PDB file of C-alpha atoms in Angstrom:
ATOM      1  CA  MET A 201      98.635  74.670 135.179  1.00 32.00           C
ATOM      2  CA  SER A 202      96.893  77.346 133.156  1.00 33.00           C
ATOM      3  CA  ASN A 203      97.249  77.583 129.436  1.00 33.00           C
ATOM      4  CA  HIS A 204      97.630  81.299 128.723  1.00 32.00           C
ATOM      5  CA  LEU A 205      97.370  80.811 124.990  1.00 33.00           C
ATOM      6  CA  HIS A 206      93.793  79.622 125.222  1.00 30.00           C
ATOM      7  CA  GLY A 207      92.372  81.924 127.926  1.00 33.00           C
ATOM      8  CA  ASP A 208      89.937  84.800 127.531  1.00 31.00           C
ATOM      9  CA  ALA A 209      90.932  87.774 125.361  1.00 30.00           C
ATOM     10  CA  ASP A 210      91.985  90.018 128.280  1.00 33.00           C
ATOM     11  CA  THR A 211      94.158  87.293 129.788  1.00 31.00           C
ATOM     12  CA  MET A 212      95.733  86.526 126.424  1.00 31.00           C
ATOM     13  CA  ALA A 213      96.497  90.178 125.708  1.00 34.00           C
ATOM     14  CA  ALA A 214      98.017  90.744 129.128  1.00 36.00           C
ATOM     15  CA  ALA A 215      99.683  87.435 129.836  1.00 37.00           C
ATOM     16  CA  ALA A 216     100.847  85.686 126.720  1.00 40.00           C
ATOM     17  CA  PRO A 217     101.035  86.159 123.005  1.00 43.00           C
ATOM     18  CA  PRO A 218      98.964  83.800 120.854  1.00 43.00           C
ATOM     19  CA  PRO A 219     100.768  81.244 118.692  1.00 47.00           C
ATOM     20  CA  ASP A 220     101.165  83.937 116.009  1.00 52.00           C
ATOM     21  CA  THR A 221     103.629  85.609 118.359  1.00 51.00           C
ATOM     22  CA  ALA A 222     105.639  87.601 115.835  1.00 49.00           C
ATOM     23  CA  ASN A 223     102.566  89.453 114.592  1.00 53.00           C
ATOM     24  CA  ALA A 224     100.890  89.732 117.987  1.00 50.00           C
ATOM     25  CA  ILE A 225     103.984  91.110 119.687  1.00 50.00           C
ATOM     26  CA  GLU A 226     104.520  93.659 116.918  1.00 49.00           C
ATOM     27  CA  LYS A 227     100.889  94.847 117.129  1.00 51.00           C
ATOM     28  CA  ALA A 228     100.694  95.215 120.936  1.00 48.00           C
ATOM     29  CA  PRO A 229      99.241  98.670 121.658  1.00 64.00           C
ATOM     30  CA  LYS A 230     101.696 101.310 122.926  1.00 66.00           C
ATOM     31  CA  GLU A 231     104.438  98.716 123.420  1.00 84.00           C
ATOM     32  CA  VAL A 232     107.378  99.007 121.076  1.00 89.00           C
ATOM     33  CA  ASP A 233     109.258  95.814 120.334  1.00 87.00           C
ATOM     34  CA  ILE A 234     112.807  97.147 120.545  1.00 86.00           C
ATOM     35  CA  TYR A 235     114.129  94.109 118.669  1.00 88.00           C
ATOM     36  CA  ARG A 236     111.873  94.620 115.645  1.00 83.00           C
ATOM     37  CA  ASP A 237     110.673  98.238 115.701  1.00 82.00           C
ATOM     38  CA  THR A 238     113.833 100.215 116.499  1.00 85.00           C
ATOM     39  CA  PHE A 239     117.375 100.627 115.220  1.00 83.00           C
ATOM     40  CA  ILE A 240     118.345  97.563 117.285  1.00 86.00           C
ATOM     41  CA  ARG A 241     116.724  95.476 114.510  1.00 83.00           C
ATOM     42  CA  TYR A 242     119.790  96.226 112.398  1.00 82.00           C
ATOM     43  CA  MET A 243     121.971  94.257 114.854  1.00 88.00           C
ATOM     44  CA  GLY A 244     120.333  91.201 113.345  1.00 89.00           C
ATOM     45  CA  TYR A 245     121.709  92.328 110.005  1.00 88.00           C
ATOM     46  CA  SER A 246     125.338  92.533 111.109  1.00 93.00           C
ATOM     47  CA  ASN A 247     126.071  89.326 109.198  1.00 93.00           C
ATOM     48  CA  GLU A 248     124.755  90.945 106.014  1.00 91.00           C
ATOM     49  CA  ILE A 249     127.329  93.688 106.475  1.00 93.00           C
ATOM     50  CA  GLY A 250     129.922  90.932 106.905  1.00 92.00           C
ATOM     51  CA  GLU A 251     128.668  89.258 103.725  1.00 90.00           C
ATOM     52  CA  ALA A 252     128.823  92.526 101.803  1.00 91.00           C
ATOM     53  CA  PHE A 253     132.416  93.054 102.949  1.00 92.00           C
ATOM     54  CA  ARG A 254     133.425  89.432 102.283  1.00 89.00           C
ATOM     55  CA  PRO A 255     135.543  90.359  99.229  1.00 86.00           C
ATOM     56  CA  LEU A 256     137.493  92.900 101.305  1.00 90.00           C
ATOM     57  CA  VAL A 257     137.966  91.407 104.774  1.00 93.00           C
ATOM     58  CA  PRO A 258     139.330  88.195 106.311  1.00 95.00           C
ATOM     59  CA  LYS A 259     136.868  85.318 106.759  1.00 95.00           C
ATOM     60  CA  SER A 260     137.188  85.704 110.528  1.00 97.00           C
ATOM     61  CA  ILE A 261     135.517  89.120 110.305  1.00 96.00           C
ATOM     62  CA  VAL A 262     132.615  87.636 108.338  1.00 94.00           C
ATOM     63  CA  ALA A 263     132.312  84.849 110.940  1.00 96.00           C
ATOM     64  CA  ALA A 264     132.342  87.421 113.753  1.00 96.00           C
ATOM     65  CA  SER A 265     129.502  89.298 112.048  1.00 95.00           C
ATOM     66  CA  TYR A 266     127.445  86.089 112.182  1.00 95.00           C
ATOM     67  CA  GLY A 267     128.286  85.799 115.883  1.00 96.00           C
ATOM     68  CA  MET A 268     126.879  89.293 116.463  1.00 95.00           C
ATOM     69  CA  ALA A 269     123.701  88.517 114.534  1.00 95.00           C
ATOM     70  CA  ILE A 270     123.112  85.240 116.373  1.00 96.00           C
ATOM     71  CA  GLY A 271     123.751  87.037 119.667  1.00 96.00           C
ATOM     72  CA  TYR A 272     120.995  89.478 118.725  1.00 96.00           C
ATOM     73  CA  VAL A 273     118.636  86.574 117.932  1.00 97.00           C
ATOM     74  CA  CYS A 274     119.359  84.887 121.264  1.00 97.00           C
ATOM     75  CA  THR A 275     118.920  88.167 123.176  1.00 96.00           C
ATOM     76  CA  ASP A 276     115.505  88.768 121.598  1.00 96.00           C
ATOM     77  CA  THR A 277     114.470  85.174 122.337  1.00 97.00           C
ATOM     78  CA  PHE A 278     115.638  85.388 125.960  1.00 97.00           C
ATOM     79  CA  ASP A 279     114.025  88.789 126.546  1.00 96.00           C
ATOM     80  CA  LYS A 280     110.609  87.774 125.217  1.00 96.00           C
ATOM     81  CA  SER A 281     110.741  84.436 127.039  1.00 97.00           C
ATOM     82  CA  LEU A 282     111.659  86.104 130.316  1.00 97.00           C
ATOM     83  CA  ARG A 283     108.835  88.634 129.948  1.00 95.00           C
ATOM     84  CA  LEU A 284     106.350  85.834 129.324  1.00 97.00           C
ATOM     85  CA  GLN A 285     107.713  83.774 132.222  1.00 97.00           C
ATOM     86  CA  ARG A 286     107.126  86.719 134.579  1.00 97.00           C
ATOM     87  CA  THR A 287     103.415  86.521 133.758  1.00 96.00           C
ATOM     88  CA  GLY A 288     103.272  82.977 135.123  1.00 96.00           C
ATOM     89  CA  ALA A 289     102.933  81.324 131.733  1.00 96.00           C
ATOM     90  CA  SER A 290     103.300  77.579 131.453  1.00 96.00           C
ATOM     91  CA  ASN A 291     106.516  75.938 130.326  1.00 96.00           C
ATOM     92  CA  ARG A 292     104.737  74.860 127.157  1.00 97.00           C
ATOM     93  CA  ASP A 293     103.795  78.456 126.345  1.00 97.00           C
ATOM     94  CA  LEU A 294     107.362  79.554 127.051  1.00 97.00           C
ATOM     95  CA  ALA A 295     108.729  76.879 124.741  1.00 97.00           C
ATOM     96  CA  ILE A 296     106.274  77.828 121.978  1.00 97.00           C
ATOM     97  CA  LEU A 297     107.169  81.499 122.251  1.00 97.00           C
ATOM     98  CA  ALA A 298     110.914  80.851 122.397  1.00 98.00           C
ATOM     99  CA  GLY A 299     110.719  78.529 119.401  1.00 98.00           C
ATOM    100  CA  ASP A 300     108.724  81.092 117.446  1.00 97.00           C
ATOM    101  CA  VAL A 301     110.988  84.048 118.209  1.00 97.00           C
ATOM    102  CA  PHE A 302     114.223  82.110 117.673  1.00 98.00           C
ATOM    103  CA  SER A 303     113.032  80.522 114.421  1.00 98.00           C
ATOM    104  CA  TRP A 304     111.606  83.757 113.039  1.00 97.00           C
ATOM    105  CA  GLN A 305     114.704  85.761 113.896  1.00 96.00           C
ATOM    106  CA  MET A 306     117.146  83.155 112.567  1.00 97.00           C
ATOM    107  CA  MET A 307     115.311  83.011 109.245  1.00 97.00           C
ATOM    108  CA  ALA A 308     114.501  86.737 108.941  1.00 95.00           C
ATOM    109  CA  SER A 309     117.725  88.164 110.348  1.00 94.00           C
ATOM    110  CA  VAL A 310     120.482  85.639 109.699  1.00 95.00           C
ATOM    111  CA  ILE A 311     119.871  82.771 107.273  1.00 96.00           C
ATOM    112  CA  ILE A 312     117.807  84.230 104.416  1.00 97.00           C
ATOM    113  CA  PRO A 313     119.323  87.734 104.344  1.00 95.00           C
ATOM    114  CA  GLY A 314     122.842  86.324 104.648  1.00 93.00           C
ATOM    115  CA  LEU A 315     122.237  84.092 101.664  1.00 96.00           C
ATOM    116  CA  VAL A 316     120.608  86.894  99.664  1.00 96.00           C
ATOM    117  CA  ILE A 317     123.418  89.405 100.284  1.00 94.00           C
ATOM    118  CA  ASN A 318     126.049  86.732  99.635  1.00 94.00           C
ATOM    119  CA  ARG A 319     124.468  85.953  96.259  1.00 96.00           C
ATOM    120  CA  ILE A 320     123.975  89.641  95.366  1.00 96.00           C
ATOM    121  CA  THR A 321     127.629  90.329  96.116  1.00 94.00           C
ATOM    122  CA  TRP A 322     128.733  87.213  94.217  1.00 95.00           C
ATOM    123  CA  ALA A 323     126.586  88.078  91.178  1.00 96.00           C
ATOM    124  CA  SER A 324     127.924  91.630  91.214  1.00 96.00           C
ATOM    125  CA  ARG A 325     131.475  90.311  91.201  1.00 94.00           C
ATOM    126  CA  MET A 326     130.673  87.990  88.297  1.00 95.00           C
ATOM    127  CA  MET A 327     129.162  90.833  86.268  1.00 96.00           C
ATOM    128  CA  LEU A 328     132.212  92.983  86.968  1.00 95.00           C
ATOM    129  CA  SER A 329     134.784  90.230  86.432  1.00 93.00           C
ATOM    130  CA  LYS A 330     136.449  92.164  83.596  1.00 94.00           C
ATOM    131  CA  ALA A 331     136.614  95.405  85.612  1.00 95.00           C
ATOM    132  CA  PRO A 332     139.826  96.719  87.203  1.00 95.00           C
ATOM    133  CA  VAL A 333     140.715  95.162  90.567  1.00 91.00           C
ATOM    134  CA  GLY A 334     139.727  98.270  92.551  1.00 89.00           C
ATOM    135  CA  ILE A 335     136.227  98.200  91.116  1.00 93.00           C
ATOM    136  CA  LEU A 336     135.987  94.419  91.394  1.00 90.00           C
ATOM    137  CA  LYS A 337     136.693  94.596  95.128  1.00 85.00           C
ATOM    138  CA  THR A 338     134.664  97.667  96.112  1.00 93.00           C
ATOM    139  CA  VAL A 339     131.586  97.894  93.878  1.00 95.00           C
ATOM    140  CA  PRO A 340     130.122  94.476  94.838  1.00 94.00           C
ATOM    141  CA  THR A 341     130.492  95.479  98.496  1.00 94.00           C
ATOM    142  CA  LEU A 342     128.681  98.766  97.871  1.00 96.00           C
ATOM    143  CA  ILE A 343     125.927  96.963  95.951  1.00 96.00           C
ATOM    144  CA  GLY A 344     125.570  94.456  98.797  1.00 94.00           C
ATOM    145  CA  LEU A 345     125.361  97.219 101.408  1.00 94.00           C
ATOM    146  CA  ALA A 346     122.846  99.191  99.325  1.00 96.00           C
ATOM    147  CA  SER A 347     120.701  96.055  99.014  1.00 95.00           C
ATOM    148  CA  ILE A 348     120.235  95.574 102.766  1.00 92.00           C
ATOM    149  CA  PRO A 349     117.446  98.143 103.281  1.00 90.00           C
ATOM    150  CA  LEU A 350     115.668  96.825 100.185  1.00 94.00           C
ATOM    151  CA  ILE A 351     115.485  93.211 101.370  1.00 94.00           C
ATOM    152  CA  ILE A 352     114.397  93.654 105.004  1.00 90.00           C
ATOM    153  CA  HIS A 353     110.626  94.016 104.646  1.00 92.00           C
ATOM    154  CA  PRO A 354     110.134  91.460 101.851  1.00 96.00           C
ATOM    155  CA  ILE A 355     112.122  88.874 103.838  1.00 96.00           C
ATOM    156  CA  ASP A 356     110.249  89.670 107.068  1.00 93.00           C
ATOM    157  CA  SER A 357     106.930  89.180 105.231  1.00 96.00           C
ATOM    158  CA  LEU A 358     108.134  85.938 103.667  1.00 98.00           C
ATOM    159  CA  VAL A 359     109.239  84.588 107.048  1.00 97.00           C
ATOM    160  CA  ASP A 360     105.896  85.573 108.604  1.00 96.00           C
ATOM    161  CA  ARG A 361     104.122  83.526 105.930  1.00 98.00           C
ATOM    162  CA  ILE A 362     106.493  80.578 106.358  1.00 98.00           C
ATOM    163  CA  MET A 363     106.029  80.616 110.146  1.00 98.00           C
ATOM    164  CA  ASP A 364     102.245  80.957 109.821  1.00 97.00           C
ATOM    165  CA  GLU A 365     102.062  77.941 107.515  1.00 97.00           C
ATOM    166  CA  THR A 366     104.478  75.714 109.452  1.00 97.00           C
ATOM    167  CA  TYR A 367     105.497  76.245 113.064  1.00 97.00           C
ATOM    168  CA  ARG A 368     102.509  78.309 114.143  1.00 97.00           C
ATOM    169  CA  LYS A 369     100.056  75.818 112.664  1.00 96.00           C
ATOM    170  CA  ALA A 370     101.876  72.916 114.323  1.00 96.00           C
ATOM    171  CA  VAL A 371     101.788  74.433 117.809  1.00 94.00           C
ATOM    172  CA  ARG A 372      98.135  75.484 117.813  1.00 87.00           C
TER     173      ARG A 372
END
């Protein structure tokens, strides 16, 4: 059983990402990661839209937005795992890659941004607690929605650092 993560440079580039899979996959020449480099990335942020609209919609809608985001995470994990499997990678390498992609996406697309938008919306509501009901319901939602583009890259960078210092070190 070959270990594609520890082969020569040409084999590694063609067959399997190194343990730092999030960065390696993003930097692959001429290959666009549709889950991180295109508009599809925003599917992972559907729960943030749900969080922003929390004051205005039923809880079931917010829960459904989390379902969409987790579906996106699972699709990215499956797609990258399947691509690696087609190269003949070992089960260990597949498990490492799947764990990396799933963990990174859950933290960067669902858990941390969901918490951040929830708290931004909550804080906005607290600051506007004396405002008329129409403002109290709509302005925090608008602030939450406007915050989404501002939090993406800082959270992605934070999650890269977390993964580099934890999971990726452990699987080397």
